[in-house]
XYZ file of C-alpha atoms in Angstrom:
667
model
C 162.512 54.488 72.861
C 161.747 56.595 69.733
C 164.013 55.787 66.618
C 166.464 58.568 66.058
C 167.688 59.945 62.795
C 171.369 59.502 62.005
C 173.419 61.753 64.078
C 170.579 63.006 66.101
C 170.886 63.157 69.915
C 168.058 61.843 71.967
C 165.886 64.673 73.514
C 163.191 62.706 75.258
C 162.818 62.652 79.000
C 162.013 58.916 79.375
C 164.691 56.346 78.871
C 165.087 52.579 78.466
C 165.170 51.097 81.973
C 168.353 49.404 82.553
C 168.509 45.626 83.687
C 164.806 45.554 82.600
C 163.096 42.312 83.408
C 159.644 42.329 81.757
C 158.342 39.389 83.755
C 159.442 41.087 87.214
C 157.652 44.236 86.095
C 154.436 42.433 85.278
C 154.351 40.729 88.600
C 154.976 44.058 90.378
C 152.021 45.569 88.562
C 149.787 42.611 89.336
C 150.687 42.734 93.034
C 150.135 46.590 93.023
C 146.536 45.964 91.845
C 145.632 43.192 94.134
C 143.650 44.020 97.218
C 141.523 47.204 98.039
C 142.626 50.489 96.551
C 145.708 49.156 94.734
C 149.273 50.886 95.077
C 148.938 53.738 92.755
C 152.529 54.963 93.799
C 153.963 51.691 92.744
C 152.268 51.744 89.379
C 153.217 55.104 88.321
C 156.713 54.677 89.556
C 157.259 51.544 87.349
C 155.419 52.917 84.242
C 157.071 56.196 84.075
C 160.482 54.716 84.383
C 160.121 52.328 81.313
C 160.154 53.510 77.706
C 157.092 52.508 75.700
C 158.960 49.498 73.871
C 159.403 48.097 77.349
C 155.862 48.671 78.320
C 154.776 46.665 75.469
C 156.915 43.713 76.548
C 155.284 44.235 80.075
C 151.776 43.938 78.479
C 152.894 40.686 76.836
C 154.351 38.972 79.730
C 151.322 40.113 81.775
C 148.980 38.330 79.570
C 151.223 35.219 79.402
C 151.702 35.164 83.036
C 148.096 35.873 84.212
C 145.931 35.550 81.098
C 144.672 39.152 81.661
C 144.808 42.293 79.623
C 147.053 44.642 81.526
C 145.317 47.814 79.972
C 142.009 46.433 81.111
C 143.178 45.878 84.710
C 144.694 49.359 84.889
C 141.285 50.903 83.615
C 139.388 48.844 86.132
C 141.805 49.801 89.014
C 142.344 53.433 88.185
C 140.103 56.392 87.929
C 139.896 59.843 86.327
C 142.755 61.795 84.743
C 145.278 59.568 86.420
C 143.825 56.542 84.672
C 143.656 58.374 81.240
C 147.363 59.312 81.624
C 148.565 55.760 82.656
C 146.564 54.046 80.012
C 147.950 56.567 77.535
C 151.397 55.663 78.323
C 150.650 51.850 77.967
C 149.478 52.298 74.294
C 151.965 52.273 71.431
C 152.353 55.909 70.169
C 150.548 55.442 66.949
C 147.614 53.649 68.723
C 147.646 56.294 71.204
C 147.189 58.853 68.496
C 144.657 56.800 66.873
C 142.648 56.594 69.974
C 142.783 60.491 70.497
C 141.487 61.137 66.934
C 138.710 58.484 67.399
C 137.495 60.272 70.546
C 137.964 63.681 68.768
C 135.529 62.571 65.785
C 133.088 60.421 68.047
C 129.791 61.558 69.408
C 128.282 65.001 69.089
C 130.571 67.735 67.805
C 134.409 67.241 66.838
C 137.456 68.283 68.989
C 139.211 70.183 65.963
C 141.945 71.303 68.364
C 143.044 67.573 68.828
C 142.917 67.001 65.133
C 145.031 70.069 64.371
C 147.495 69.162 66.923
C 148.091 65.701 65.872
C 147.900 66.170 62.012
C 150.012 69.239 61.913
C 152.866 67.935 64.029
C 153.647 64.471 62.967
C 156.350 63.302 60.606
C 155.369 61.277 57.443
C 156.501 57.977 59.333
C 154.287 58.753 62.328
C 151.366 59.767 60.029
C 151.714 56.399 58.086
C 151.822 54.324 61.504
C 148.817 56.306 62.847
C 146.757 55.461 59.744
C 147.517 51.885 60.032
C 147.137 51.618 63.788
C 143.484 53.208 63.174
C 142.524 50.663 60.741
C 143.873 47.888 63.049
C 142.184 49.156 66.172
C 138.841 50.251 64.680
C 138.521 48.383 61.393
C 137.873 51.691 59.803
C 139.394 54.096 57.283
C 140.785 57.105 58.987
C 140.526 59.435 56.015
C 136.916 58.399 55.308
C 136.014 59.217 58.869
C 137.771 62.603 58.852
C 135.909 63.323 55.604
C 132.654 62.360 57.187
C 133.398 64.624 60.324
C 134.831 67.810 58.708
C 134.076 70.086 55.716
C 135.499 72.775 53.484
C 139.165 73.829 52.987
C 139.713 72.512 56.617
C 138.818 68.885 55.726
C 140.864 69.361 52.478
C 144.225 70.273 54.311
C 143.587 67.567 56.896
C 143.259 64.920 53.909
C 146.534 66.442 52.457
C 148.386 65.822 55.775
C 146.982 62.341 56.252
C 148.934 61.199 53.112
C 152.088 61.628 54.852
C 153.810 62.705 51.631
C 155.658 65.820 52.865
C 158.834 66.099 50.785
C 161.805 65.411 53.121
C 164.706 66.346 50.793
C 167.193 69.045 52.451
C 168.337 70.425 49.138
C 166.288 73.413 48.369
C 165.955 75.165 45.040
C 166.065 78.887 45.243
C 164.055 79.343 42.119
C 161.255 77.277 43.682
C 161.381 79.267 46.965
C 160.863 82.407 44.866
C 158.227 80.878 43.049
C 156.290 79.577 46.037
C 156.594 83.078 47.698
C 154.942 84.585 44.566
C 152.264 82.030 44.282
C 151.340 82.397 47.997
C 151.361 86.455 47.557
C 149.315 86.019 44.563
C 146.813 83.584 46.163
C 146.200 86.032 49.215
C 147.287 89.321 49.293
C 147.012 90.323 45.670
C 143.923 88.409 44.939
C 140.248 89.368 45.504
C 139.190 86.537 47.726
C 141.786 83.801 48.393
C 143.069 80.983 46.329
C 142.963 78.409 49.348
C 144.255 75.752 47.075
C 147.666 77.300 46.622
C 147.991 77.632 50.450
C 147.095 73.910 50.869
C 149.305 72.510 48.244
C 152.498 74.438 49.337
C 152.147 74.209 53.094
C 150.758 70.681 52.759
C 153.692 69.262 50.657
C 156.805 71.128 50.705
C 159.775 70.168 53.009
C 160.297 71.825 56.392
C 163.684 73.226 55.222
C 162.135 74.599 52.042
C 159.266 76.252 53.784
C 161.428 77.976 56.416
C 163.196 79.722 53.566
C 159.783 80.426 51.899
C 158.650 82.092 55.100
C 161.851 84.104 55.353
C 161.534 85.320 51.863
C 157.868 86.022 52.266
C 158.557 88.488 54.966
C 161.295 90.357 52.908
C 159.097 90.387 49.957
C 155.672 91.430 51.551
C 156.865 93.134 54.587
C 154.625 90.893 56.923
C 155.101 87.332 58.291
C 153.203 84.444 56.786
C 151.124 84.294 59.721
C 149.755 87.662 59.260
C 148.749 86.864 55.684
C 147.003 83.573 57.054
C 145.255 85.534 59.659
C 144.019 88.143 57.236
C 143.094 85.609 54.268
C 141.574 82.377 56.126
C 139.234 82.095 58.719
C 137.898 79.458 61.356
C 139.490 75.977 61.948
C 141.065 76.140 58.441
C 143.154 79.288 59.614
C 143.992 77.627 62.905
C 145.000 74.525 61.030
C 147.466 76.500 58.827
C 148.770 78.702 61.671
C 149.541 75.343 63.372
C 151.299 73.871 60.410
C 153.573 77.160 60.163
C 154.278 76.852 63.770
C 155.421 73.174 63.588
C 157.360 74.039 60.335
C 159.228 76.680 62.202
C 159.716 74.657 65.540
C 157.669 71.759 66.587
C 158.965 72.034 70.278
C 158.014 75.643 70.524
C 154.594 74.805 69.212
C 154.040 72.208 72.052
C 155.458 74.534 74.599
C 152.792 76.897 73.760
C 150.110 74.375 73.887
C 151.173 73.216 77.051
C 151.119 76.793 78.516
C 147.708 77.403 77.141
C 146.529 74.146 78.648
C 147.349 75.260 82.213
C 147.025 79.178 82.108
C 144.144 80.775 83.595
C 141.210 78.943 85.451
C 140.920 75.395 84.885
C 143.337 72.895 83.128
C 142.805 71.441 79.766
C 143.625 68.006 81.046
C 143.113 66.045 77.881
C 145.731 68.388 76.094
C 148.139 68.229 78.821
C 147.910 64.346 78.956
C 148.122 63.777 75.257
C 151.249 66.032 74.821
C 153.059 64.845 77.779
C 152.559 61.113 76.655
C 153.313 61.778 73.009
C 156.338 64.006 73.573
C 158.127 62.160 76.293
C 160.260 60.090 74.065
C 160.760 62.646 71.239
C 161.548 66.306 72.207
C 160.447 66.782 75.919
C 163.784 68.398 76.708
C 163.471 71.005 73.874
C 159.934 71.813 75.021
C 161.025 72.127 78.496
C 163.738 74.638 77.622
C 161.629 76.497 75.178
C 158.869 76.782 77.836
C 161.173 78.153 80.381
C 162.659 80.809 77.944
C 159.282 81.812 76.608
C 157.339 81.975 79.739
C 160.062 82.581 82.350
C 158.942 79.552 84.435
C 159.809 75.891 84.236
C 157.293 73.329 82.857
C 157.826 71.410 86.000
C 156.740 74.206 88.273
C 153.707 75.103 86.071
C 152.616 71.454 86.282
C 153.283 71.262 90.109
C 151.182 74.409 90.802
C 148.302 73.270 88.377
C 147.685 69.537 89.179
C 147.473 67.347 92.267
C 148.013 63.743 93.399
C 149.179 60.867 91.648
C 148.285 62.653 88.384
C 150.647 65.259 89.250
C 153.416 62.955 90.279
C 153.154 60.988 87.043
C 153.171 64.178 84.844
C 156.196 65.556 86.671
C 158.114 62.155 86.156
C 157.352 62.572 82.448
C 158.522 66.225 82.553
C 161.851 64.685 83.765
C 163.266 67.601 85.858
C 162.811 71.223 87.046
C 164.783 73.759 85.136
C 164.096 76.557 87.621
C 165.993 74.370 90.313
C 169.158 74.080 88.486
C 168.904 77.522 86.689
C 170.720 75.959 83.806
C 169.930 75.523 80.132
C 170.682 72.040 78.578
C 173.747 72.551 76.336
C 171.900 71.521 73.160
C 168.747 73.352 73.711
C 170.535 76.601 74.654
C 171.107 77.371 70.938
C 167.555 76.496 70.264
C 166.699 79.210 72.892
C 169.034 81.712 71.513
C 167.765 80.999 67.817
C 164.129 81.726 69.058
C 164.627 85.344 69.395
C 167.706 85.851 67.071
C 165.391 84.934 64.072
C 163.031 87.679 64.939
C 165.803 90.165 65.715
C 164.982 93.735 64.941
C 167.527 94.001 62.099
C 165.620 91.563 60.101
C 162.097 93.188 60.415
C 161.117 96.432 59.126
C 159.501 98.412 61.795
C 156.253 99.988 61.041
C 153.762 102.230 62.741
C 150.037 102.172 62.489
C 149.401 105.917 62.253
C 150.423 107.527 58.868
C 150.485 111.122 57.479
C 146.918 111.716 55.987
C 146.580 112.233 52.182
C 145.348 115.334 51.073
C 146.169 116.876 54.395
C 144.368 120.408 55.040
C 145.469 121.869 58.170
C 142.961 124.712 57.741
C 140.002 122.401 57.449
C 141.149 120.238 60.307
C 141.493 123.362 62.628
C 138.058 124.659 61.742
C 136.652 121.131 62.291
C 138.215 120.898 65.784
C 137.120 124.399 66.798
C 133.515 123.627 65.709
C 133.708 120.336 67.811
C 134.629 122.226 70.834
C 132.158 125.516 70.463
C 128.952 125.725 72.286
C 127.202 123.415 74.557
C 128.573 119.942 74.743
C 131.945 118.422 72.838
C 131.901 116.387 69.672
C 134.506 113.807 71.115
C 133.980 111.556 67.800
C 135.182 114.364 65.449
C 138.224 115.227 67.487
C 139.273 111.528 67.779
C 138.839 111.058 64.227
C 140.937 113.961 63.039
C 143.813 113.519 65.630
C 144.187 109.758 65.550
C 144.413 109.786 61.673
C 147.232 112.467 61.335
C 150.822 112.154 61.877
C 152.449 114.041 64.852
C 154.092 116.275 62.082
C 150.649 117.048 60.665
C 149.157 117.634 64.202
C 151.832 120.360 64.913
C 150.697 122.176 61.739
C 147.160 121.897 62.959
C 148.261 123.490 66.353
C 149.889 126.293 64.509
C 146.827 126.981 62.172
C 144.444 126.890 65.139
C 146.403 129.634 66.701
C 146.742 131.614 63.537
C 142.987 131.350 62.857
C 141.419 131.660 66.140
C 144.111 133.212 68.514
C 143.730 130.334 70.811
C 145.815 127.456 72.204
C 144.429 124.167 70.797
C 146.047 122.231 73.640
C 144.461 124.478 76.247
C 141.021 124.246 74.459
C 141.306 120.334 74.289
C 142.403 120.314 77.915
C 139.190 122.207 78.971
C 136.645 120.258 76.791
C 138.043 116.722 77.487
C 138.724 114.673 80.719
C 140.184 111.594 82.232
C 141.829 108.746 80.175
C 140.674 110.398 76.920
C 142.147 113.905 77.618
C 145.498 112.206 78.676
C 145.640 110.216 75.305
C 144.595 112.944 72.923
C 146.936 115.638 74.618
C 149.819 113.121 74.562
C 149.017 112.495 70.756
C 149.300 116.376 70.136
C 152.735 116.668 71.959
C 155.926 116.261 69.781
C 157.290 112.770 70.882
C 160.387 114.195 72.785
C 158.275 116.608 74.753
C 155.832 113.807 75.467
C 158.582 111.553 76.877
C 159.918 114.494 78.732
C 156.649 114.915 80.342
C 156.362 111.171 81.148
C 159.701 111.391 82.757
C 158.764 114.411 84.893
C 155.609 112.822 85.928
C 157.295 109.748 86.841
C 159.563 111.648 89.430
C 156.963 113.971 90.865
C 155.567 113.952 94.080
C 155.667 111.231 96.710
C 157.443 107.960 95.359
C 158.915 107.419 91.954
C 157.474 105.354 88.939
C 160.356 103.449 88.339
C 158.622 101.297 85.883
C 158.097 104.496 83.477
C 161.609 105.603 84.041
C 162.829 102.172 82.845
C 160.339 101.609 80.046
C 161.389 104.993 78.448
C 165.181 105.129 78.931
C 165.876 101.695 78.173
C 164.166 101.650 74.702
C 164.878 104.987 73.194
C 167.472 105.336 70.430
C 170.476 107.854 70.771
C 168.589 110.355 68.659
C 165.509 109.941 70.668
C 167.295 110.307 73.914
C 169.087 113.652 72.966
C 165.787 114.910 71.766
C 164.335 114.234 75.158
C 167.260 115.845 76.947
C 166.565 119.179 74.841
C 162.932 119.022 75.490
C 163.353 118.353 79.248
C 165.688 121.447 79.538
C 163.486 123.542 77.429
C 160.220 122.598 79.300
C 161.348 122.363 82.814
C 164.523 124.580 82.936
C 166.417 121.766 84.374
C 168.633 119.083 82.991
C 167.196 115.542 82.933
C 170.541 114.292 84.433
C 169.939 116.556 87.453
C 166.292 115.308 87.909
C 167.319 111.538 87.743
C 170.157 112.270 90.193
C 167.833 113.869 92.697
C 165.081 111.270 92.543
C 167.009 107.922 92.208
C 169.988 106.492 94.123
C 172.924 103.982 93.885
C 173.400 101.639 90.969
C 169.915 102.297 89.551
C 170.673 105.969 89.402
C 174.113 105.316 87.567
C 172.425 103.103 85.039
C 169.663 105.529 84.292
C 172.165 108.341 83.929
C 174.296 106.265 81.568
C 171.244 105.491 79.461
C 170.270 109.157 79.353
C 173.546 110.334 77.854
C 172.286 108.865 74.482
C 175.808 107.682 73.753
C 175.186 104.053 72.753
C 177.460 103.021 70.030
C 175.852 102.389 66.788
C 178.326 100.085 64.772
C 177.850 96.566 63.913
C 179.165 93.645 65.861
C 182.727 92.694 66.669
C 182.868 89.080 67.407
C 186.320 89.252 69.232
C 184.987 91.998 71.322
C 181.576 90.130 71.918
C 183.508 87.215 73.281
C 185.467 89.446 75.689
C 182.358 91.274 76.856
C 180.497 87.916 77.410
C 183.373 86.730 79.370
C 183.318 89.951 81.462
C 179.691 89.593 82.544
C 179.869 85.482 82.691
C 182.170 85.626 85.680
C 179.412 86.058 88.478
C 181.637 84.585 90.915
C 184.581 87.220 91.068
C 184.055 90.429 92.967
C 180.998 91.532 94.988
C 177.569 92.342 93.725
C 178.273 95.842 93.070
C 181.306 94.990 90.793
C 178.890 92.724 88.872
C 176.446 95.365 88.383
C 179.034 97.632 87.159
C 180.312 95.322 84.478
C 176.978 94.831 83.263
C 176.130 98.578 83.062
C 179.558 99.268 81.201
C 178.476 96.847 78.495
C 174.463 96.826 78.384
C 174.257 100.643 78.604
C 176.914 101.563 76.037
C 177.333 98.633 73.299
C 175.216 98.785 70.101
C 172.163 96.789 69.896
C 173.717 94.459 66.978
C 176.739 94.075 68.978
C 174.854 92.827 72.062
C 172.873 90.324 70.365
C 176.326 88.750 69.561
C 177.350 89.353 73.210
C 174.233 87.253 74.368
C 174.926 84.550 71.880
C 178.414 84.239 73.135
C 177.326 84.253 76.712
C 175.029 81.310 75.956
C 177.843 79.381 74.414
C 180.096 79.958 77.296
C 177.739 79.279 80.283
C 174.630 77.503 78.822
C 172.666 80.323 80.459
C 170.451 83.075 79.017
C 171.859 86.511 80.107
C 168.257 87.389 81.236
C 168.058 84.458 83.506
C 171.481 85.280 84.878
C 170.401 88.898 85.688
C 167.163 87.700 87.532
C 169.293 85.131 89.586
C 172.154 87.440 90.627
C 170.339 90.982 90.867
C 167.262 92.344 92.356
C 165.144 95.311 92.649
C 165.216 98.090 90.188
C 168.763 97.340 88.954
C 167.309 93.946 87.870
C 164.434 95.361 86.297
C 166.225 98.061 84.137
C 168.876 95.321 82.981
C 166.105 92.958 82.140
C 164.637 95.548 80.085
C 167.537 96.482 78.171
C 168.158 92.768 77.248
C 164.519 92.266 76.165
C 164.392 95.565 74.169
C 167.771 94.319 72.551
C 166.363 90.859 71.826
C 162.998 91.991 70.411
C 161.688 95.436 71.096
C 158.164 95.044 69.601
C 157.786 91.938 71.978
C 158.974 93.829 74.993
C 156.027 96.501 74.422
C 153.588 93.802 73.558
C 154.330 92.183 77.026
C 153.972 95.663 78.609
C 150.591 96.129 76.872
C 149.348 92.651 77.902
C 150.322 93.239 81.695
C 148.600 96.692 81.586
C 145.285 95.064 80.617
C 145.576 91.616 82.444
C 143.712 91.010 85.785
C 141.508 93.255 87.755
C 141.809 96.939 86.595
C 143.789 98.457 83.830
C 147.008 100.418 84.088
C 145.825 103.088 81.839
C 148.773 105.480 82.112
C 151.150 102.463 80.822
C 148.564 101.729 78.063
C 148.329 105.457 76.939
C 152.128 105.971 77.025
C 152.919 102.992 74.917
C 150.072 103.516 72.217
C 151.037 107.222 71.934
C 154.818 106.848 71.702
C 154.904 103.588 69.576
C 151.981 104.421 67.092
C 154.323 106.000 64.578
C 157.262 103.701 65.050
C 156.498 99.943 65.488
C 152.924 99.531 66.876
C 152.300 97.278 63.782
C 155.139 94.999 64.783
C 153.881 95.104 68.433
C 150.570 94.059 67.364
C 151.887 90.923 65.583
C 154.042 89.970 68.493
C 150.926 90.434 70.749
C 148.793 88.086 68.938
C 151.545 85.468 68.362
C 152.287 85.196 72.311
C 148.933 85.663 73.764
C 146.625 84.175 71.043
C 144.430 87.205 71.059
C 144.765 90.444 69.188
C 145.854 93.778 70.761
C 142.366 94.998 69.327
C 140.506 92.323 71.259
C 142.416 93.043 74.585
C 141.620 96.809 74.217
C 138.067 96.157 73.360
C 137.737 93.903 76.348
C 139.484 96.294 79.021
C 138.278 99.755 78.169
C 135.200 101.752 77.141
C 133.779 104.781 75.632
C 135.546 107.433 73.500
C 138.878 106.225 75.180
C 138.337 102.787 73.816
C 137.513 104.500 70.399
C 140.600 106.515 70.224
C 142.891 103.471 71.429
C 141.207 101.302 68.579
C 141.891 103.945 65.861
C 145.532 104.078 66.929
C 145.675 100.288 67.040
C 144.784 100.260 63.405
C 143.411 96.834 62.801
C 141.932 93.789 64.210
C 144.632 91.130 63.066
């Protein structure tokens, strides 16, 4: 097993086998490879139940007993992905890494992703062992081979990482943190061109503890995360390498959970990546990777491997995974806190919310009104002018344009736009022209009109708006439809779902800070899922989730994790169903990280066949002046492509142009 730091708990999924007998194991493997076909089940069962140290002893005993090389025999006996996986497990970790890097730089082309993954994630000690293993196995110098196969700043950063000289002191100088923040800011955001050497020096040499503080201070100082600056200032493989370094500094298990998810999502499986990670992390941090994977992707690593692979290859991977977290539905006690910290660190209170649409400088409502009138006069419509004006003015400025348009021309701008535009573009432009509360009121009205109810729209709006926004929506609804919002909700919904929506629609959520004692009491109240019936549980959740302040609820969720080793979101999904489950989950996700909640909604509106244009429009309109910039950052962080790219690939024409103008950047 891997050597542990003093006081650290073992977080691997593979353990030393008790009563280990290397000679007996060598004989078992020899017999399993005798005859036609071989006993693959016996091979995988034995190898996945021994630690790497024990496998090395088996190799030595195999050679002593039979005069043959065990790895050579396994290669001969097995084939394909299963062979690569088993042989990978048989090599010492440093030699396995060395083989991966040798393969990545051999032949035509370079597997940059493999180089990045290994060199960005390994500790100083692992790097030193890798360099020595490469020299021993191939009689070549690893640094010289990487220099020969890469170039530019990408090459320079790889060479820095290959030195294995990252500082390891946990004592951090606040002055040096501030200096590094300033140096990074001046090297990127404040400089014409980028001083890549500063990024390389600081990110390649400072300790993890130091850099985490640098990242926190960078966000406070510049208003944007370090990842956003890297994406804006760097490019290509160098950008990917630096982003991977940052991810590993923040959380190496989270980095690998993301790599594993991407290796299996979509059509086809990136088996080389899957094998490499499952082999290399099985005795280091697989339990943490599993936990973060389930928290982040709402499914267990075990279930995704099970659904994405087959045969002995699948069985071996599942053995390395070590367990199905969906089956138990529980967090590991140690990793529960890791899971909580993942979203607590990005809590809304720590990040300034920023929209993408701002008041236009030198605003001239008279000129805008005339330009819009001209764009709609005569044959044809100048959609480009309409889009350009309306998407580059704040909502308050649009209201001034409406008033000026009526004063000048005696016409209703909204009516003219409605007659000139059509389809998705008309819905988007008309939505932008409405005051926010009236727009939300209209969306709620539409969600309750006709046959059937759009529960998703009701939940999205009522679960995410502030008290002030909810109160304004109530006034707008009454003004526009001569009926209270509460009456409308009562008529169109029922049961606990109705009660929850009406509670949210009062706009009476507390607005104070956290109360730790009360948070513990609240957590206890909803943690006791065994007492009372389902109706009683839903009532208890409603009383807390619909009335407590966001800041207080974050503390409740943390106390809930401490008490139960469950995430409150997973408990809701397990204990509840239907619309009640969906609205509670939406509240929890909004409390944890509202921009991420909307990023998920946007992604789901555009993935797969067809686009949910109404959801896409509603979010782009309603968040454009509030937090769309933050949503963009969460989107690219989670889905590895920008919101701009997603919109570009899923919409077209003038609707596309207007959405991209609201999006406000390519990231």
